[in-house]
Amino acid sequence: MLDSRSQRVLWAVVESYIDSPDPVGSRYVTKKYEFGLSPATIRNIMADLEDLGFLTQPHTSAGRVPTDMGYRFYVENILAPPEENMARMSEQMTNRLLTAGGDVDDILQEATRLISSFSHYLGVASLPRTENSTLHKIEMMNYKDDRIVVMLFTNEGTIKHKIIPNELSLEQRDLGRISSYLSERFTGKNIKEIRSSLVREMKEQKSEFDALIERTLAIFGEGSDNAGDDVLITGFKEVVNLPDFSDIDKIKILSEAIEDKHTIVKLLDKIVDNDGVQVIIGSENRIEGLSNMSMVATTYRESNRPVGVLGIIGPTRMNYQNAIVLVDAAARCLDRMLGGNSS
Amino acid sequence: MLDSRSQRVLWAVVESYIDSPDPVGSRYVTKKYEFGLSPATIRNIMADLEDLGFLTQPHTSAGRVPTDMGYRFYVENILAPPEENMARMSEQMTNRLLTAGGDVDDILQEATRLISSFSHYLGVASLPRTENSTLHKIEMMNYKDDRIVVMLFTNEGTIKHKIIPNELSLEQRDLGRISSYLSERFTGKNIKEIRSSLVREMKEQKSEFDALIERTLAIFGEGSDNAGDDVLITGFKEVVNLPDFSDIDKIKILSEAIEDKHTIVKLLDKIVDNDGVQVIIGSENRIEGLSNMSMVATTYRESNRPVGVLGIIGPTRMNYQNAIVLVDAAARCLDRMLGGNSS
DNA sequence: ATTAGCACTCTAACAGGAGGAGTGCTAATA
DNA sequence: TATTAGCACTCCTCCTGTTAGAGTGCTAAT
């Protein structure tokens, strides 16, 4: 599809543009990379690459800049194998990550922090969605006379609790009965299923515990309606230091996306599980305002079941190779940490 | 200390500079505010105010700008009583806040979000520090064979849980004994005290449960060493839209402060409880990099005991009146919501 | 097929100048 | 004595024109 000489030129342009965000000219390419060709020839090749849509010019007499399509080709066909020191870097990160303790949330927090500080881009992750977990146990207990604490234990090792008013003045004995009934009936079942089956039941047969059940449901459903609480974003301070964000308007857009999180959620939702690191380049994401951002992400697993997404978001001019290696290393590390937990 | 005419001029300068960040000139003051004086007279007064340290000039032929000292005088001596629509605004906010549900964390999250969006500055808050709470109950239960869930219930209505490995393979029976022993001994006591007394005991007498106790301690102490997890900061997207942050370097400094949180913690620590909204202006905070930021904050209470801080951070050129009213309204609203809870 | 040469284009950077806003001072005024 | 009008002066901002440089595309020569 593209002769190897053109590929090498495209490679040179992308690499050097990633290195520093100045349009790259023909002369520069001949100087920096050993082509054995004159600038004029490079110019011709570049013109061809532009016709094909891989490169573009900011203005008539400027050098070339890769298009999203150019990056795409670069990522898919001519990405070099990771360098030695890249491997060392990801190993370092993995080691740091392995020392992280706490529950899943803490580990993920640390993971995003690490991939952000190693890549100098934004680290993002979606927490395991409760609704995809399976129930391990439900506990209810009295708390301070007028309230009940409901606790939800999942097989995935997360615990959620919620305080609800004890409207029926239930005794601890009653609570024990209710919770062991629920536990017995639903243990091992998918939270999402439980939720819908409870809702159905409540419609069919009115019980005196409806109010209690309804409030309990809130734990099950948390995060499913107001998506955004279950996504972590770290590293804004890294990103503002990039020359790509010297423009204040870009910062505004980004800060809005980060704070509202909905946009990022939409992005993460695009990552499906297909056993590998996925790359979404620039306008491919089809999200307004994020057309000059790319994402490198993959799913992470828990007992061999994909439960969430981990990735890096940066400018289209990002170091894809670096990002891919880091994300992959972090995700596989998570797999081990989480998988090992629930064994 | 300052005759009323000078005060009015200072007031005019501050107000109009808050309104828009251009140095304010003598002519402008006479036009906008009815002084019955000529620009020349205003100039003389301004020169006096400059000599006194309340105003300053960016350059020779520019208008005047308030100094930190100027703002200080303005805040303490000549702040006008809140306008009508200000009161309506804070009422609106209060209503919105009252509908917030969930535990303390959720409520505070909503509170910072609200004061940020109403003020267009940064909303900040410190969560109630667990170590200042009193213990209500401790529960321990087996979880998935090889682990234990430790739950800490405070009188203040917060619950913390932690999963720790069950190294001694304790039975639920043992756990029940241990937790009821701990509960019995420490209920009603201050968490901080409990922590230190447990540590002391562990040193004095080795018990077979030391490892368990030590891990349990981690819950008590959480947030005390790595301060930063217990502070909320919201509204970066509001702040980047201010003309004060059109400079990219200021954004960098701020984003760093927000992400690391330590700086903000230091700032919040300066707020002591003395029954009222406190204002820290510009370089008064003595924190590097934040010399052009001000904070308006106050403590919020739980059962009449101050447990945390809530405030607004913005540029020195912030609308103090507005901020004070909002912070006060929000804090008093929190008082009610939390105080009512634990009655 | 490649390359040297050249005219052309566009930008970034600098310098100079006009306009304007605002001051401080002095002298006149109420 | 306090206020004000007048005026010279300063400094910033904005606009303009110019220049240097980088890079291109094209053509003709190799």
XYZ file of C-alpha atoms (C1' of nucleotides) in Angstrom:
746
model
C 0.000 0.000 0.000
C 2.880 2.333 0.672
C 6.385 1.637 -0.536
C 8.937 1.308 2.187
C 10.636 4.579 1.317
C 7.429 6.536 1.813
C 6.802 4.686 5.029
C 10.181 5.666 6.304
C 9.514 9.280 5.481
C 6.155 9.160 7.190
C 7.833 7.543 10.152
C 10.459 10.277 10.255
C 7.839 12.991 10.148
C 5.729 11.455 12.891
C 8.658 10.713 15.171
C 10.139 14.121 14.837
C 6.793 15.816 15.262
C 6.181 13.803 18.410
C 9.595 14.871 19.551
C 8.752 18.514 19.176
C 5.658 20.105 17.785
C 7.136 22.027 14.871
C 6.097 21.252 11.331
C 8.877 19.168 9.882
C 10.535 20.228 6.649
C 12.275 18.256 3.959
C 15.702 19.552 4.775
C 15.297 18.708 8.424
C 14.376 15.143 7.587
C 17.445 14.620 5.423
C 19.652 16.059 8.130
C 18.304 14.153 11.066
C 17.608 10.810 9.488
C 20.021 9.160 7.090
C 18.115 8.809 3.883
C 20.764 9.307 1.241
C 18.303 11.495 -0.577
C 18.194 15.194 -1.210
C 15.583 17.488 0.265
C 13.973 17.829 -3.122
C 13.234 14.127 -3.301
C 11.882 14.136 0.190
C 9.686 17.015 -0.845
C 8.251 14.965 -3.638
C 7.567 12.066 -1.350
C 6.014 14.349 1.188
C 3.784 15.836 -1.464
C 2.633 12.331 -2.337
C 1.985 11.548 1.326
C -0.029 14.711 1.541
C -2.095 13.701 -1.481
C -2.775 10.384 0.223
C -3.968 12.186 3.318
C -1.235 11.196 5.711
C 0.337 14.601 6.052
C -0.811 18.165 5.927
C 0.614 21.646 5.912
C -0.383 24.299 8.425
C 0.300 26.866 5.705
C 1.886 27.046 2.307
C 5.484 27.420 3.295
C 5.563 25.388 6.432
C 6.763 21.843 6.919
C 4.448 18.863 7.165
C 2.442 17.636 10.101
C 0.848 14.194 10.415
C -2.916 13.930 10.054
C -4.981 11.618 12.213
C -4.810 9.196 9.320
C -1.055 9.571 9.330
C -0.870 8.671 12.983
C -3.211 5.789 12.399
C -0.982 4.354 9.697
C 2.040 4.952 11.865
C 0.512 3.154 14.820
C -0.721 0.210 12.817
C 2.042 -0.378 10.366
C 5.298 1.229 11.282
C 5.473 1.487 15.023
C 8.923 0.354 16.090
C 9.298 -2.258 18.792
C 9.730 -0.628 22.185
C 13.199 0.459 23.057
C 15.221 -1.050 25.808
C 14.854 1.838 28.232
C 11.136 1.803 27.589
C 11.010 -1.713 28.924
C 12.967 -0.661 31.948
C 10.599 2.199 32.532
C 7.518 0.022 32.450
C 9.213 -2.433 34.747
C 9.896 0.352 37.194
C 6.283 1.379 37.040
C 5.087 -2.150 37.555
C 7.224 -2.492 40.638
C 5.850 0.680 42.091
C 2.336 -0.422 41.328
C 2.823 -3.787 42.977
C 3.568 -2.109 46.275
C 0.204 -0.364 46.251
C -2.113 -1.670 48.889
C -5.725 -1.190 49.779
C -8.809 -2.084 47.856
C -9.452 -1.935 44.149
C -10.137 1.785 44.222
C -6.834 2.556 45.866
C -4.918 0.376 43.465
C -6.548 1.955 40.455
C -5.920 5.397 41.846
C -2.272 4.543 42.131
C -2.253 3.028 38.661
C -3.605 6.152 37.004
C -1.206 8.262 38.993
C 1.699 6.149 37.858
C 0.896 5.938 34.180
C 0.306 9.646 34.228
C 3.603 10.523 35.818
C 5.544 8.109 33.638
C 3.907 9.161 30.408
C 3.372 12.827 31.250
C -0.111 12.530 29.901
C -3.475 12.036 31.550
C -4.001 8.725 33.314
C -7.593 7.514 33.272
C -9.420 4.482 34.514
C -12.936 3.305 35.079
C -13.582 1.544 38.334
C -15.084 -1.910 38.190
C -18.764 -1.339 37.799
C -20.641 -2.722 40.701
C -23.459 -3.793 38.496
C -21.246 -6.299 36.761
C -20.049 -7.840 39.958
C -21.615 -10.805 41.668
C -23.036 -10.693 45.121
C -21.180 -12.323 47.953
C -23.247 -11.275 50.909
C -25.569 -8.608 52.206
C -25.445 -7.437 55.783
C -27.732 -5.041 57.559
C -27.275 -3.698 61.011
C -28.807 -1.177 63.318
C -26.961 2.032 63.727
C -27.741 4.609 66.326
C -31.377 3.729 66.959
C -32.914 5.409 63.974
C -30.787 4.190 61.137
C -29.679 1.101 59.307
C -26.367 0.386 57.653
C -26.652 -1.767 54.584
C -23.475 -3.432 53.385
C -22.937 -5.065 50.073
C -20.043 -7.491 49.695
C -19.112 -8.576 46.205
C -17.132 -11.549 45.106
C -14.771 -9.108 43.422
C -13.584 -7.842 46.764
C -15.351 -4.506 46.910
C -17.613 -3.424 49.681
C -20.238 -0.734 49.546
C -22.138 0.635 52.442
C -24.980 3.006 52.834
C -26.801 4.515 55.748
C -30.577 4.610 55.455
C -33.244 5.661 57.902
C -34.895 2.887 59.858
C -38.418 3.890 59.041
C -40.044 0.689 60.225
C -38.028 0.617 63.451
C -36.822 -2.837 62.609
C -34.964 -4.763 65.255
C -31.564 -6.231 64.625
C -33.287 -9.616 64.552
C -35.513 -8.570 61.663
C -32.605 -7.078 59.831
C -30.685 -10.299 60.214
C -33.587 -12.224 58.768
C -34.002 -9.907 55.843
C -30.341 -9.815 55.001
C -29.810 -13.529 55.287
C -32.874 -14.062 53.143
C -31.506 -11.738 50.504
C -28.031 -13.209 50.762
C -29.324 -16.710 50.410
C -31.415 -15.898 47.429
C -28.945 -13.828 45.506
C -25.429 -14.889 46.419
C -23.397 -15.553 43.307
C -25.830 -13.676 41.106
C -24.999 -10.681 38.993
C -25.788 -7.373 40.689
C -27.519 -6.057 37.632
C -29.796 -9.062 37.500
C -30.561 -8.819 41.174
C -31.457 -5.215 40.739
C -33.906 -5.786 37.966
C -35.430 -8.840 39.565
C -35.971 -6.921 42.798
C -37.598 -4.088 40.920
C -39.878 -6.533 39.168
C -40.879 -8.194 42.402
C -41.657 -4.938 44.066
C -44.076 -4.158 41.308
C -45.784 -7.500 41.494
C -46.215 -7.941 45.185
C -46.341 -5.181 47.685
C -44.485 -6.068 50.801
C -44.068 -4.119 53.973
C -40.378 -3.918 53.314
C -40.721 -2.145 49.992
C -39.291 1.094 51.270
C -36.329 -0.670 52.754
C -35.692 -2.662 49.614
C -36.024 0.403 47.460
C -33.381 2.215 49.440
C -31.184 -0.811 49.395
C -31.477 -0.839 45.643
C -29.765 2.510 45.614
C -26.518 0.806 46.550
C -26.836 -1.640 43.719
C -27.509 1.048 41.245
C -25.045 3.625 42.407
C -23.005 4.952 39.581
C -25.239 3.542 36.920
C -27.422 6.605 36.546
C -25.011 9.376 37.291
C -22.086 7.865 35.471
C -19.022 9.837 36.377
C -18.418 8.855 39.951
C -16.676 5.753 38.844
C -13.935 7.161 36.712
C -10.519 8.349 37.786
C -8.580 11.038 35.980
C -5.112 12.076 37.016
C -2.325 14.184 35.653
C -3.728 17.511 34.611
C -0.585 19.126 35.873
C 1.456 17.002 33.489
C -0.662 17.930 30.561
C -0.674 21.684 31.049
C 3.061 21.593 30.720
C 2.863 20.237 27.199
C 3.389 22.751 24.432
C 0.178 21.429 22.861
C -1.733 23.153 25.621
C -0.091 26.514 25.561
C -3.392 27.722 24.182
C -5.711 28.727 26.966
C -8.817 27.671 25.118
C -7.612 24.116 24.840
C -7.010 24.131 28.569
C -10.536 25.320 29.154
C -12.003 22.548 27.076
C -9.874 19.954 28.752
C -10.518 21.152 32.269
C -14.213 21.065 31.595
C -13.994 17.532 30.294
C -12.009 16.456 33.311
C -14.278 18.011 35.850
C -17.510 16.858 34.325
C -16.115 13.441 33.532
C -19.038 12.600 31.279
C -16.958 13.200 28.219
C -14.216 10.965 29.491
C -16.756 8.302 30.332
C -17.989 8.412 26.765
C -14.440 7.955 25.591
C -13.766 5.040 27.892
C -16.986 3.426 26.786
C -15.526 3.123 23.335
C -12.988 0.663 24.600
C -14.324 -2.829 24.231
C -12.646 -5.973 25.281
C -10.703 -7.499 22.479
C -7.557 -8.572 24.129
C -5.185 -5.778 23.499
C -4.343 -2.154 23.793
C -6.545 0.012 21.654
C -5.686 3.377 20.197
C -8.191 6.064 19.361
C -6.639 8.888 17.449
C -7.855 12.470 17.362
C -11.174 12.996 15.682
C -11.775 9.272 15.531
C -13.330 9.608 18.955
C -16.145 11.721 17.510
C -16.420 13.712 20.689
C -16.701 17.404 20.339
C -13.813 19.338 21.765
C -11.576 16.347 22.024
C -10.683 16.155 18.372
C -7.046 16.813 19.062
C -6.723 14.271 21.808
C -5.881 10.618 21.514
C -6.450 7.770 23.870
C -4.484 4.611 24.396
C -6.387 2.183 26.562
C -7.220 -1.387 27.342
C -9.428 -3.373 29.635
C -8.204 -4.900 32.845
C -9.462 -8.142 34.205
C -10.475 -9.722 37.391
C -10.536 -13.496 37.470
C -10.246 -13.383 33.715
C -13.324 -11.249 33.268
C -12.862 -7.691 31.941
C -14.231 -5.332 34.548
C -12.875 -1.917 33.721
C -10.743 0.220 31.465
C -7.341 1.768 32.023
C -5.683 4.203 29.686
C -3.763 7.274 28.763
C -5.191 10.386 27.182
C -2.910 12.883 25.518
C -2.596 15.104 22.483
C -2.773 13.421 19.099
C 0.917 14.202 18.972
C 1.524 11.776 21.764
C 4.186 9.157 22.105
C 2.028 6.198 21.175
C 4.709 3.629 21.577
C 5.504 4.781 25.056
C 1.843 4.975 25.973
C 1.015 1.548 24.626
C 3.804 -0.085 26.562
C 2.866 1.668 29.794
C -0.821 0.958 29.533
C -0.201 -2.632 28.675
C 2.211 -3.106 31.548
C -0.125 -1.443 34.037
C -3.151 -3.391 32.898
C -1.391 -6.713 33.049
C -0.121 -5.801 36.467
C -3.661 -5.036 37.549
C -4.828 -8.329 36.144
C -2.380 -10.087 38.381
C -3.170 -8.028 41.453
C -6.913 -8.376 41.116
C -6.989 -11.857 39.749
C -4.733 -13.052 42.520
C -6.976 -11.475 45.099
C -10.072 -13.321 44.178
C -8.493 -16.711 43.696
C -7.647 56.057 60.764
C -8.929 56.927 57.321
C -11.390 59.726 56.715
C -14.651 58.688 55.173
C -13.887 60.307 51.848
C -10.704 58.282 51.424
C -12.577 55.196 52.428
C -15.150 55.818 49.777
C -12.469 56.230 47.166
C -10.769 53.030 48.281
C -14.112 51.342 48.157
C -14.713 52.605 44.635
C -11.339 51.378 43.448
C -11.746 47.933 44.961
C -15.292 47.486 43.720
C -14.515 48.533 40.234
C -11.357 46.470 40.116
C -13.298 43.448 41.286
C -15.782 44.213 38.580
C -13.131 44.119 35.908
C -9.422 43.723 36.247
C -8.265 46.995 34.707
C -6.359 49.522 36.756
C -8.861 52.181 37.728
C -8.143 55.808 36.966
C -9.308 58.986 38.614
C -11.551 60.043 35.799
C -13.258 56.687 35.733
C -14.025 56.913 39.430
C -15.655 60.334 39.133
C -17.727 59.127 36.216
C -18.967 55.896 37.655
C -19.459 56.881 41.254
C -21.042 60.164 42.273
C -18.421 61.929 44.278
C -18.999 65.563 43.441
C -15.280 65.890 43.078
C -13.056 66.441 40.116
C -10.592 63.855 38.849
C -7.758 65.987 40.180
C -8.990 65.714 43.736
C -9.501 61.997 43.373
C -5.945 61.827 42.111
C -4.689 63.490 45.262
C -6.655 61.123 47.448
C -5.413 58.185 45.457
C -1.857 59.343 45.846
C -2.408 59.482 49.602
C -3.885 55.987 49.597
C -0.878 54.819 47.658
C 1.451 56.366 50.231
C -0.448 54.528 52.940
C 0.009 51.253 51.100
C -3.577 50.589 50.119
C -3.170 51.122 46.412
C -0.456 50.660 43.879
C 0.252 51.421 40.253
C 1.273 48.760 37.749
C 3.229 51.467 35.957
C 3.602 55.205 35.965
C 0.714 56.185 33.799
C -1.756 53.513 34.734
C -4.652 53.665 37.131
C -4.533 52.279 40.652
C -4.948 48.726 41.812
C -5.641 47.619 45.393
C -2.828 46.021 47.345
C -3.415 43.076 49.670
C -3.510 45.635 52.438
C -6.108 47.563 50.494
C -8.311 44.498 50.199
C -7.768 43.798 53.875
C -8.982 47.258 54.861
C -11.862 46.933 52.446
C -12.932 43.601 53.878
C -12.633 44.674 57.484
C -13.909 48.203 57.439
C -15.906 49.073 54.401
C -17.543 45.961 53.086
C -21.128 46.800 52.257
C -23.951 44.676 53.619
C -24.924 41.984 51.147
C -27.296 42.997 48.442
C -30.765 41.673 48.132
C -30.115 39.395 45.200
C -27.105 38.057 47.004
C -29.374 36.853 49.747
C -31.632 35.248 47.202
C -28.663 33.535 45.640
C -27.483 32.047 48.880
C -30.973 30.944 49.657
C -31.131 29.183 46.333
C -27.886 27.480 47.086
C -29.037 26.446 50.515
C -32.138 24.885 49.071
C -30.146 22.928 46.565
C -27.795 21.786 49.280
C -30.591 20.633 51.525
C -31.749 18.184 48.896
C -28.361 16.481 48.889
C -28.476 13.036 50.370
C -25.939 10.445 51.305
C -23.281 10.509 53.944
C -21.087 13.375 55.039
C -18.723 12.944 52.131
C -21.490 13.208 49.597
C -22.955 16.264 51.229
C -19.626 18.019 51.350
C -18.958 17.113 47.757
C -22.202 18.741 46.806
C -21.463 21.736 48.999
C -18.138 22.464 47.325
C -19.705 21.960 43.948
C -22.448 24.426 44.776
C -20.328 27.185 46.260
C -18.015 26.833 43.313
C -20.696 27.146 40.711
C -22.414 30.012 42.484
C -19.257 31.962 43.131
C -17.359 30.941 39.994
C -14.333 30.335 42.124
C -12.828 27.202 43.608
C -14.898 25.425 46.227
C -12.853 23.627 48.860
C -13.589 21.637 51.963
C -11.850 19.370 54.383
C -13.722 16.261 55.332
C -14.333 15.659 59.004
C -11.153 14.108 60.252
C -11.813 10.664 61.520
C -9.290 11.135 64.282
C -11.444 13.780 65.872
C -14.537 11.636 65.849
C -15.676 9.403 68.629
C -16.103 5.702 68.266
C -19.564 4.245 68.119
C -18.826 0.629 67.380
C -16.321 -1.681 65.762
C -17.403 -4.693 63.779
C -15.282 -7.408 62.265
C -16.463 -10.153 60.015
C -15.044 -12.918 57.944
C -14.939 -12.346 54.259
C -14.171 -14.992 51.721
C -12.265 -17.394 53.939
C -8.928 -15.650 53.976
C -9.863 -12.103 54.801
C -11.475 -9.966 57.422
C -13.542 -6.835 56.995
C -13.070 -4.335 59.767
C -15.721 -1.681 60.088
C -15.489 1.447 62.118
C -18.681 3.305 63.005
C -18.363 6.773 64.426
C -20.851 8.787 66.395
C -20.596 11.400 63.703
C -22.271 9.134 61.215
C -19.349 8.073 59.092
C -18.366 4.523 58.435
C -14.999 3.279 57.327
C -14.185 -0.198 56.250
C -11.037 -2.002 55.362
C -10.238 -5.449 54.134
C -7.295 -7.123 55.809
C -5.885 -10.610 55.470
C -6.962 -13.102 58.066
C -3.498 -14.247 58.971
C -4.466 -16.067 62.128
C -7.399 -17.776 60.459
C -9.680 -16.429 63.119
C -13.212 -17.717 63.265
C -16.186 -15.437 63.179
C -16.616 -16.250 66.858
C -13.173 -14.903 67.717
C -13.724 -11.853 65.621
C -16.959 -11.176 67.408
C -15.188 -11.412 70.729
C -12.381 -9.124 69.685
C -14.651 -6.521 68.217
C -17.071 -6.480 71.090
C -14.151 -6.195 73.458
C -12.795 -3.243 71.532
C -16.218 -1.670 71.200
C -16.924 -2.027 74.856
C -13.637 -0.542 75.854
C -13.543 2.372 73.500
C -17.070 3.390 72.618
C -17.532 7.104 73.094
C -13.805 7.737 73.103
C -11.949 9.941 70.714
C -10.411 8.060 67.802
C -7.101 9.773 68.226
C -6.921 8.740 71.858
C -7.852 5.203 71.026
C -5.166 5.089 68.448
C -2.421 6.213 70.766
C -3.578 4.052 73.648
C -3.635 0.992 71.382
C -0.163 1.756 70.147
C 1.071 2.079 73.721
C -0.499 -1.185 74.740
C 0.997 -3.029 71.854
C 4.402 -1.926 72.966
C 3.868 -2.934 76.548
C 2.317 -6.316 76.160
C 2.700 -8.539 73.186
C -0.522 -10.232 72.321
C -1.230 -12.744 69.652
C -3.542 -10.249 67.995
C -0.935 -7.587 67.511
C -0.844 -7.997 63.778
C -4.598 -7.751 63.583
C -4.698 -4.716 65.824
C -1.945 -3.056 63.914
C -3.809 -3.398 60.675
C -6.957 -2.206 62.305
C -5.103 0.857 63.410
C -4.598 1.724 59.777
C -8.263 2.606 59.537
C -8.080 4.873 62.516
C -5.074 6.637 61.190
C -6.058 6.906 57.595
C -5.594 10.389 56.289
C -3.495 11.510 59.192
C -0.161 10.722 57.599
C -0.864 11.299 53.966
C -2.953 14.372 54.405
C -4.590 15.139 51.117
C -7.101 12.383 50.756
C -9.472 14.220 52.954
C -9.851 17.451 51.076
C -12.253 18.263 48.267
C -11.507 20.785 45.574
C -13.998 21.664 42.882
C -14.376 24.253 40.189
C -11.189 24.428 38.222
C -13.256 24.948 35.111
C -14.791 28.048 36.661
C -11.461 29.499 37.551
C -9.760 29.059 34.190
C -12.433 31.251 32.727
C -11.417 34.182 34.885
C -9.307 36.832 33.227
C -6.920 36.529 36.167
C -5.837 33.186 34.800
C -5.309 34.083 31.213
C -1.674 33.578 31.963
C -0.661 29.990 31.401
C 1.903 29.992 34.160
C -0.674 30.843 36.758
C -2.744 27.951 35.521
C 0.203 25.643 35.882
C 0.804 26.685 39.456
C -2.831 26.335 40.314
C -3.291 22.978 38.659
C -0.305 21.673 40.520
C -1.693 22.908 43.810
C -5.039 21.329 43.095
C -3.682 17.968 42.091
C -1.198 17.660 44.906
C -3.624 19.044 47.446
C -0.913 19.502 50.031
C -0.800 23.197 49.386
C -4.525 23.497 49.777
C -4.379 21.489 52.969
C -1.849 23.936 54.338
C -4.184 26.748 53.468
C -7.177 25.114 55.096
C -5.129 24.426 58.184
C -4.826 28.147 58.695
C -8.514 28.371 59.371
C -9.140 28.047 63.056
C -12.442 27.999 64.750
C -13.429 31.393 65.947
C -17.037 31.572 65.065
C -17.089 33.318 61.788
C -16.003 33.468 58.210
C -12.323 34.167 57.874
C -10.599 35.852 54.964
C -7.000 35.276 53.976
C -5.871 37.714 51.367
C -3.113 37.195 48.853
C 0.357 36.947 50.270
C -1.035 36.737 53.784
C -1.218 33.015 53.261
C 2.573 32.813 53.068
C 2.390 29.954 50.652
C 4.639 30.112 47.675
C 2.860 30.346 44.381
C -0.449 31.269 45.910
C 0.399 34.862 46.634
C -2.260 36.128 44.298
C -5.005 33.931 45.625
C -7.355 34.607 48.488
C -9.423 32.286 50.570
C -12.723 32.849 52.293
C -13.498 30.019 54.658
C -15.053 28.946 57.888
C -15.443 25.855 59.997
C -18.549 23.743 59.934
C -19.848 21.967 62.954
C -21.332 18.712 63.949
C -23.235 18.658 67.200
C -21.738 22.034 67.932
C -18.190 20.829 67.561
C -16.123 22.162 64.633
C -15.068 19.211 62.534
C -13.963 20.589 59.200
C -13.446 23.597 57.007
C -15.414 24.848 54.037
C -14.363 27.692 51.807
C -13.817 29.461 48.548
C -10.483 30.085 46.905
C -10.175 32.691 44.194
C -7.931 35.440 42.922
C -7.170 38.268 45.338
C -9.421 40.257 43.086
C -12.351 38.171 44.165
C -15.801 39.246 45.175
C -15.309 38.931 48.912
C -18.785 39.968 49.842
C -20.300 37.381 47.606
C -17.906 34.724 48.801
C -18.441 35.460 52.457
C -22.187 35.232 52.132
C -22.026 31.967 50.203
C -19.539 30.315 52.508
C -21.468 31.381 55.546
C -24.742 30.147 54.145
C -23.273 26.818 53.109
C -21.522 26.259 56.417
C -24.580 27.040 58.449
C -26.563 24.755 56.235
C -24.029 22.007 56.859
C -24.240 22.649 60.575
C -27.914 21.993 60.419
C -27.650 18.931 58.208
C -24.918 17.324 60.265
C -26.048 18.471 63.659
C -29.539 17.233 62.961
C -28.169 13.870 61.932
C -26.413 13.119 65.113
C -29.063 14.339 67.490
C 14.509 8.738 -11.045
C 16.930 12.139 -8.742
C 18.655 16.590 -7.850
C 20.201 21.514 -8.164
C 18.492 25.934 -8.695
C 15.272 29.427 -8.237
C 11.170 32.051 -7.629
C 7.567 32.318 -4.543
C 4.898 32.280 -0.155
C 4.131 32.668 4.402
C 5.441 33.496 9.207
C 7.753 35.271 13.134
C 10.218 38.990 14.920
C 11.525 43.559 15.237
C 11.264 48.567 14.975
C 8.989 52.752 14.682
C 5.097 55.724 15.261
C 0.388 57.248 16.504
C -3.073 57.337 19.883
C -4.681 57.261 24.329
C -5.103 56.899 29.069
C -3.574 58.497 33.243
C -0.541 60.763 36.193
C 1.835 64.673 38.875
C 2.642 69.274 39.247
C 1.601 74.183 39.228
C -1.144 77.912 39.305
C -5.664 79.717 39.534
C -10.047 79.679 42.054
C -13.905 79.519 45.599
C -7.268 76.177 52.785
C -9.258 72.823 49.893
C -10.405 72.157 45.265
C -9.810 72.335 40.444
C -8.302 73.360 35.607
C -4.564 73.055 32.628
C -0.655 71.031 30.814
C 3.498 68.515 30.141
C 5.056 64.030 30.624
C 5.197 58.936 30.851
C 4.118 54.679 29.600
C 1.377 51.174 27.359
C -1.042 49.255 23.427
C -1.956 48.787 18.931
C -0.949 49.148 14.255
C 2.118 49.132 10.401
C 5.843 48.071 7.536
C 9.983 45.693 6.975
C 13.174 41.990 7.083
C 15.068 37.436 7.595
C 14.332 32.843 7.286
C 12.302 28.613 6.466
C 10.130 25.784 3.326
C 7.757 24.818 -0.703
C 6.774 23.719 -5.853
C 8.347 23.788 -10.272
C 11.618 23.339 -14.023
C 15.482 21.947 -16.142
C 19.639 19.460 -15.855
C 21.947 15.192 -14.547
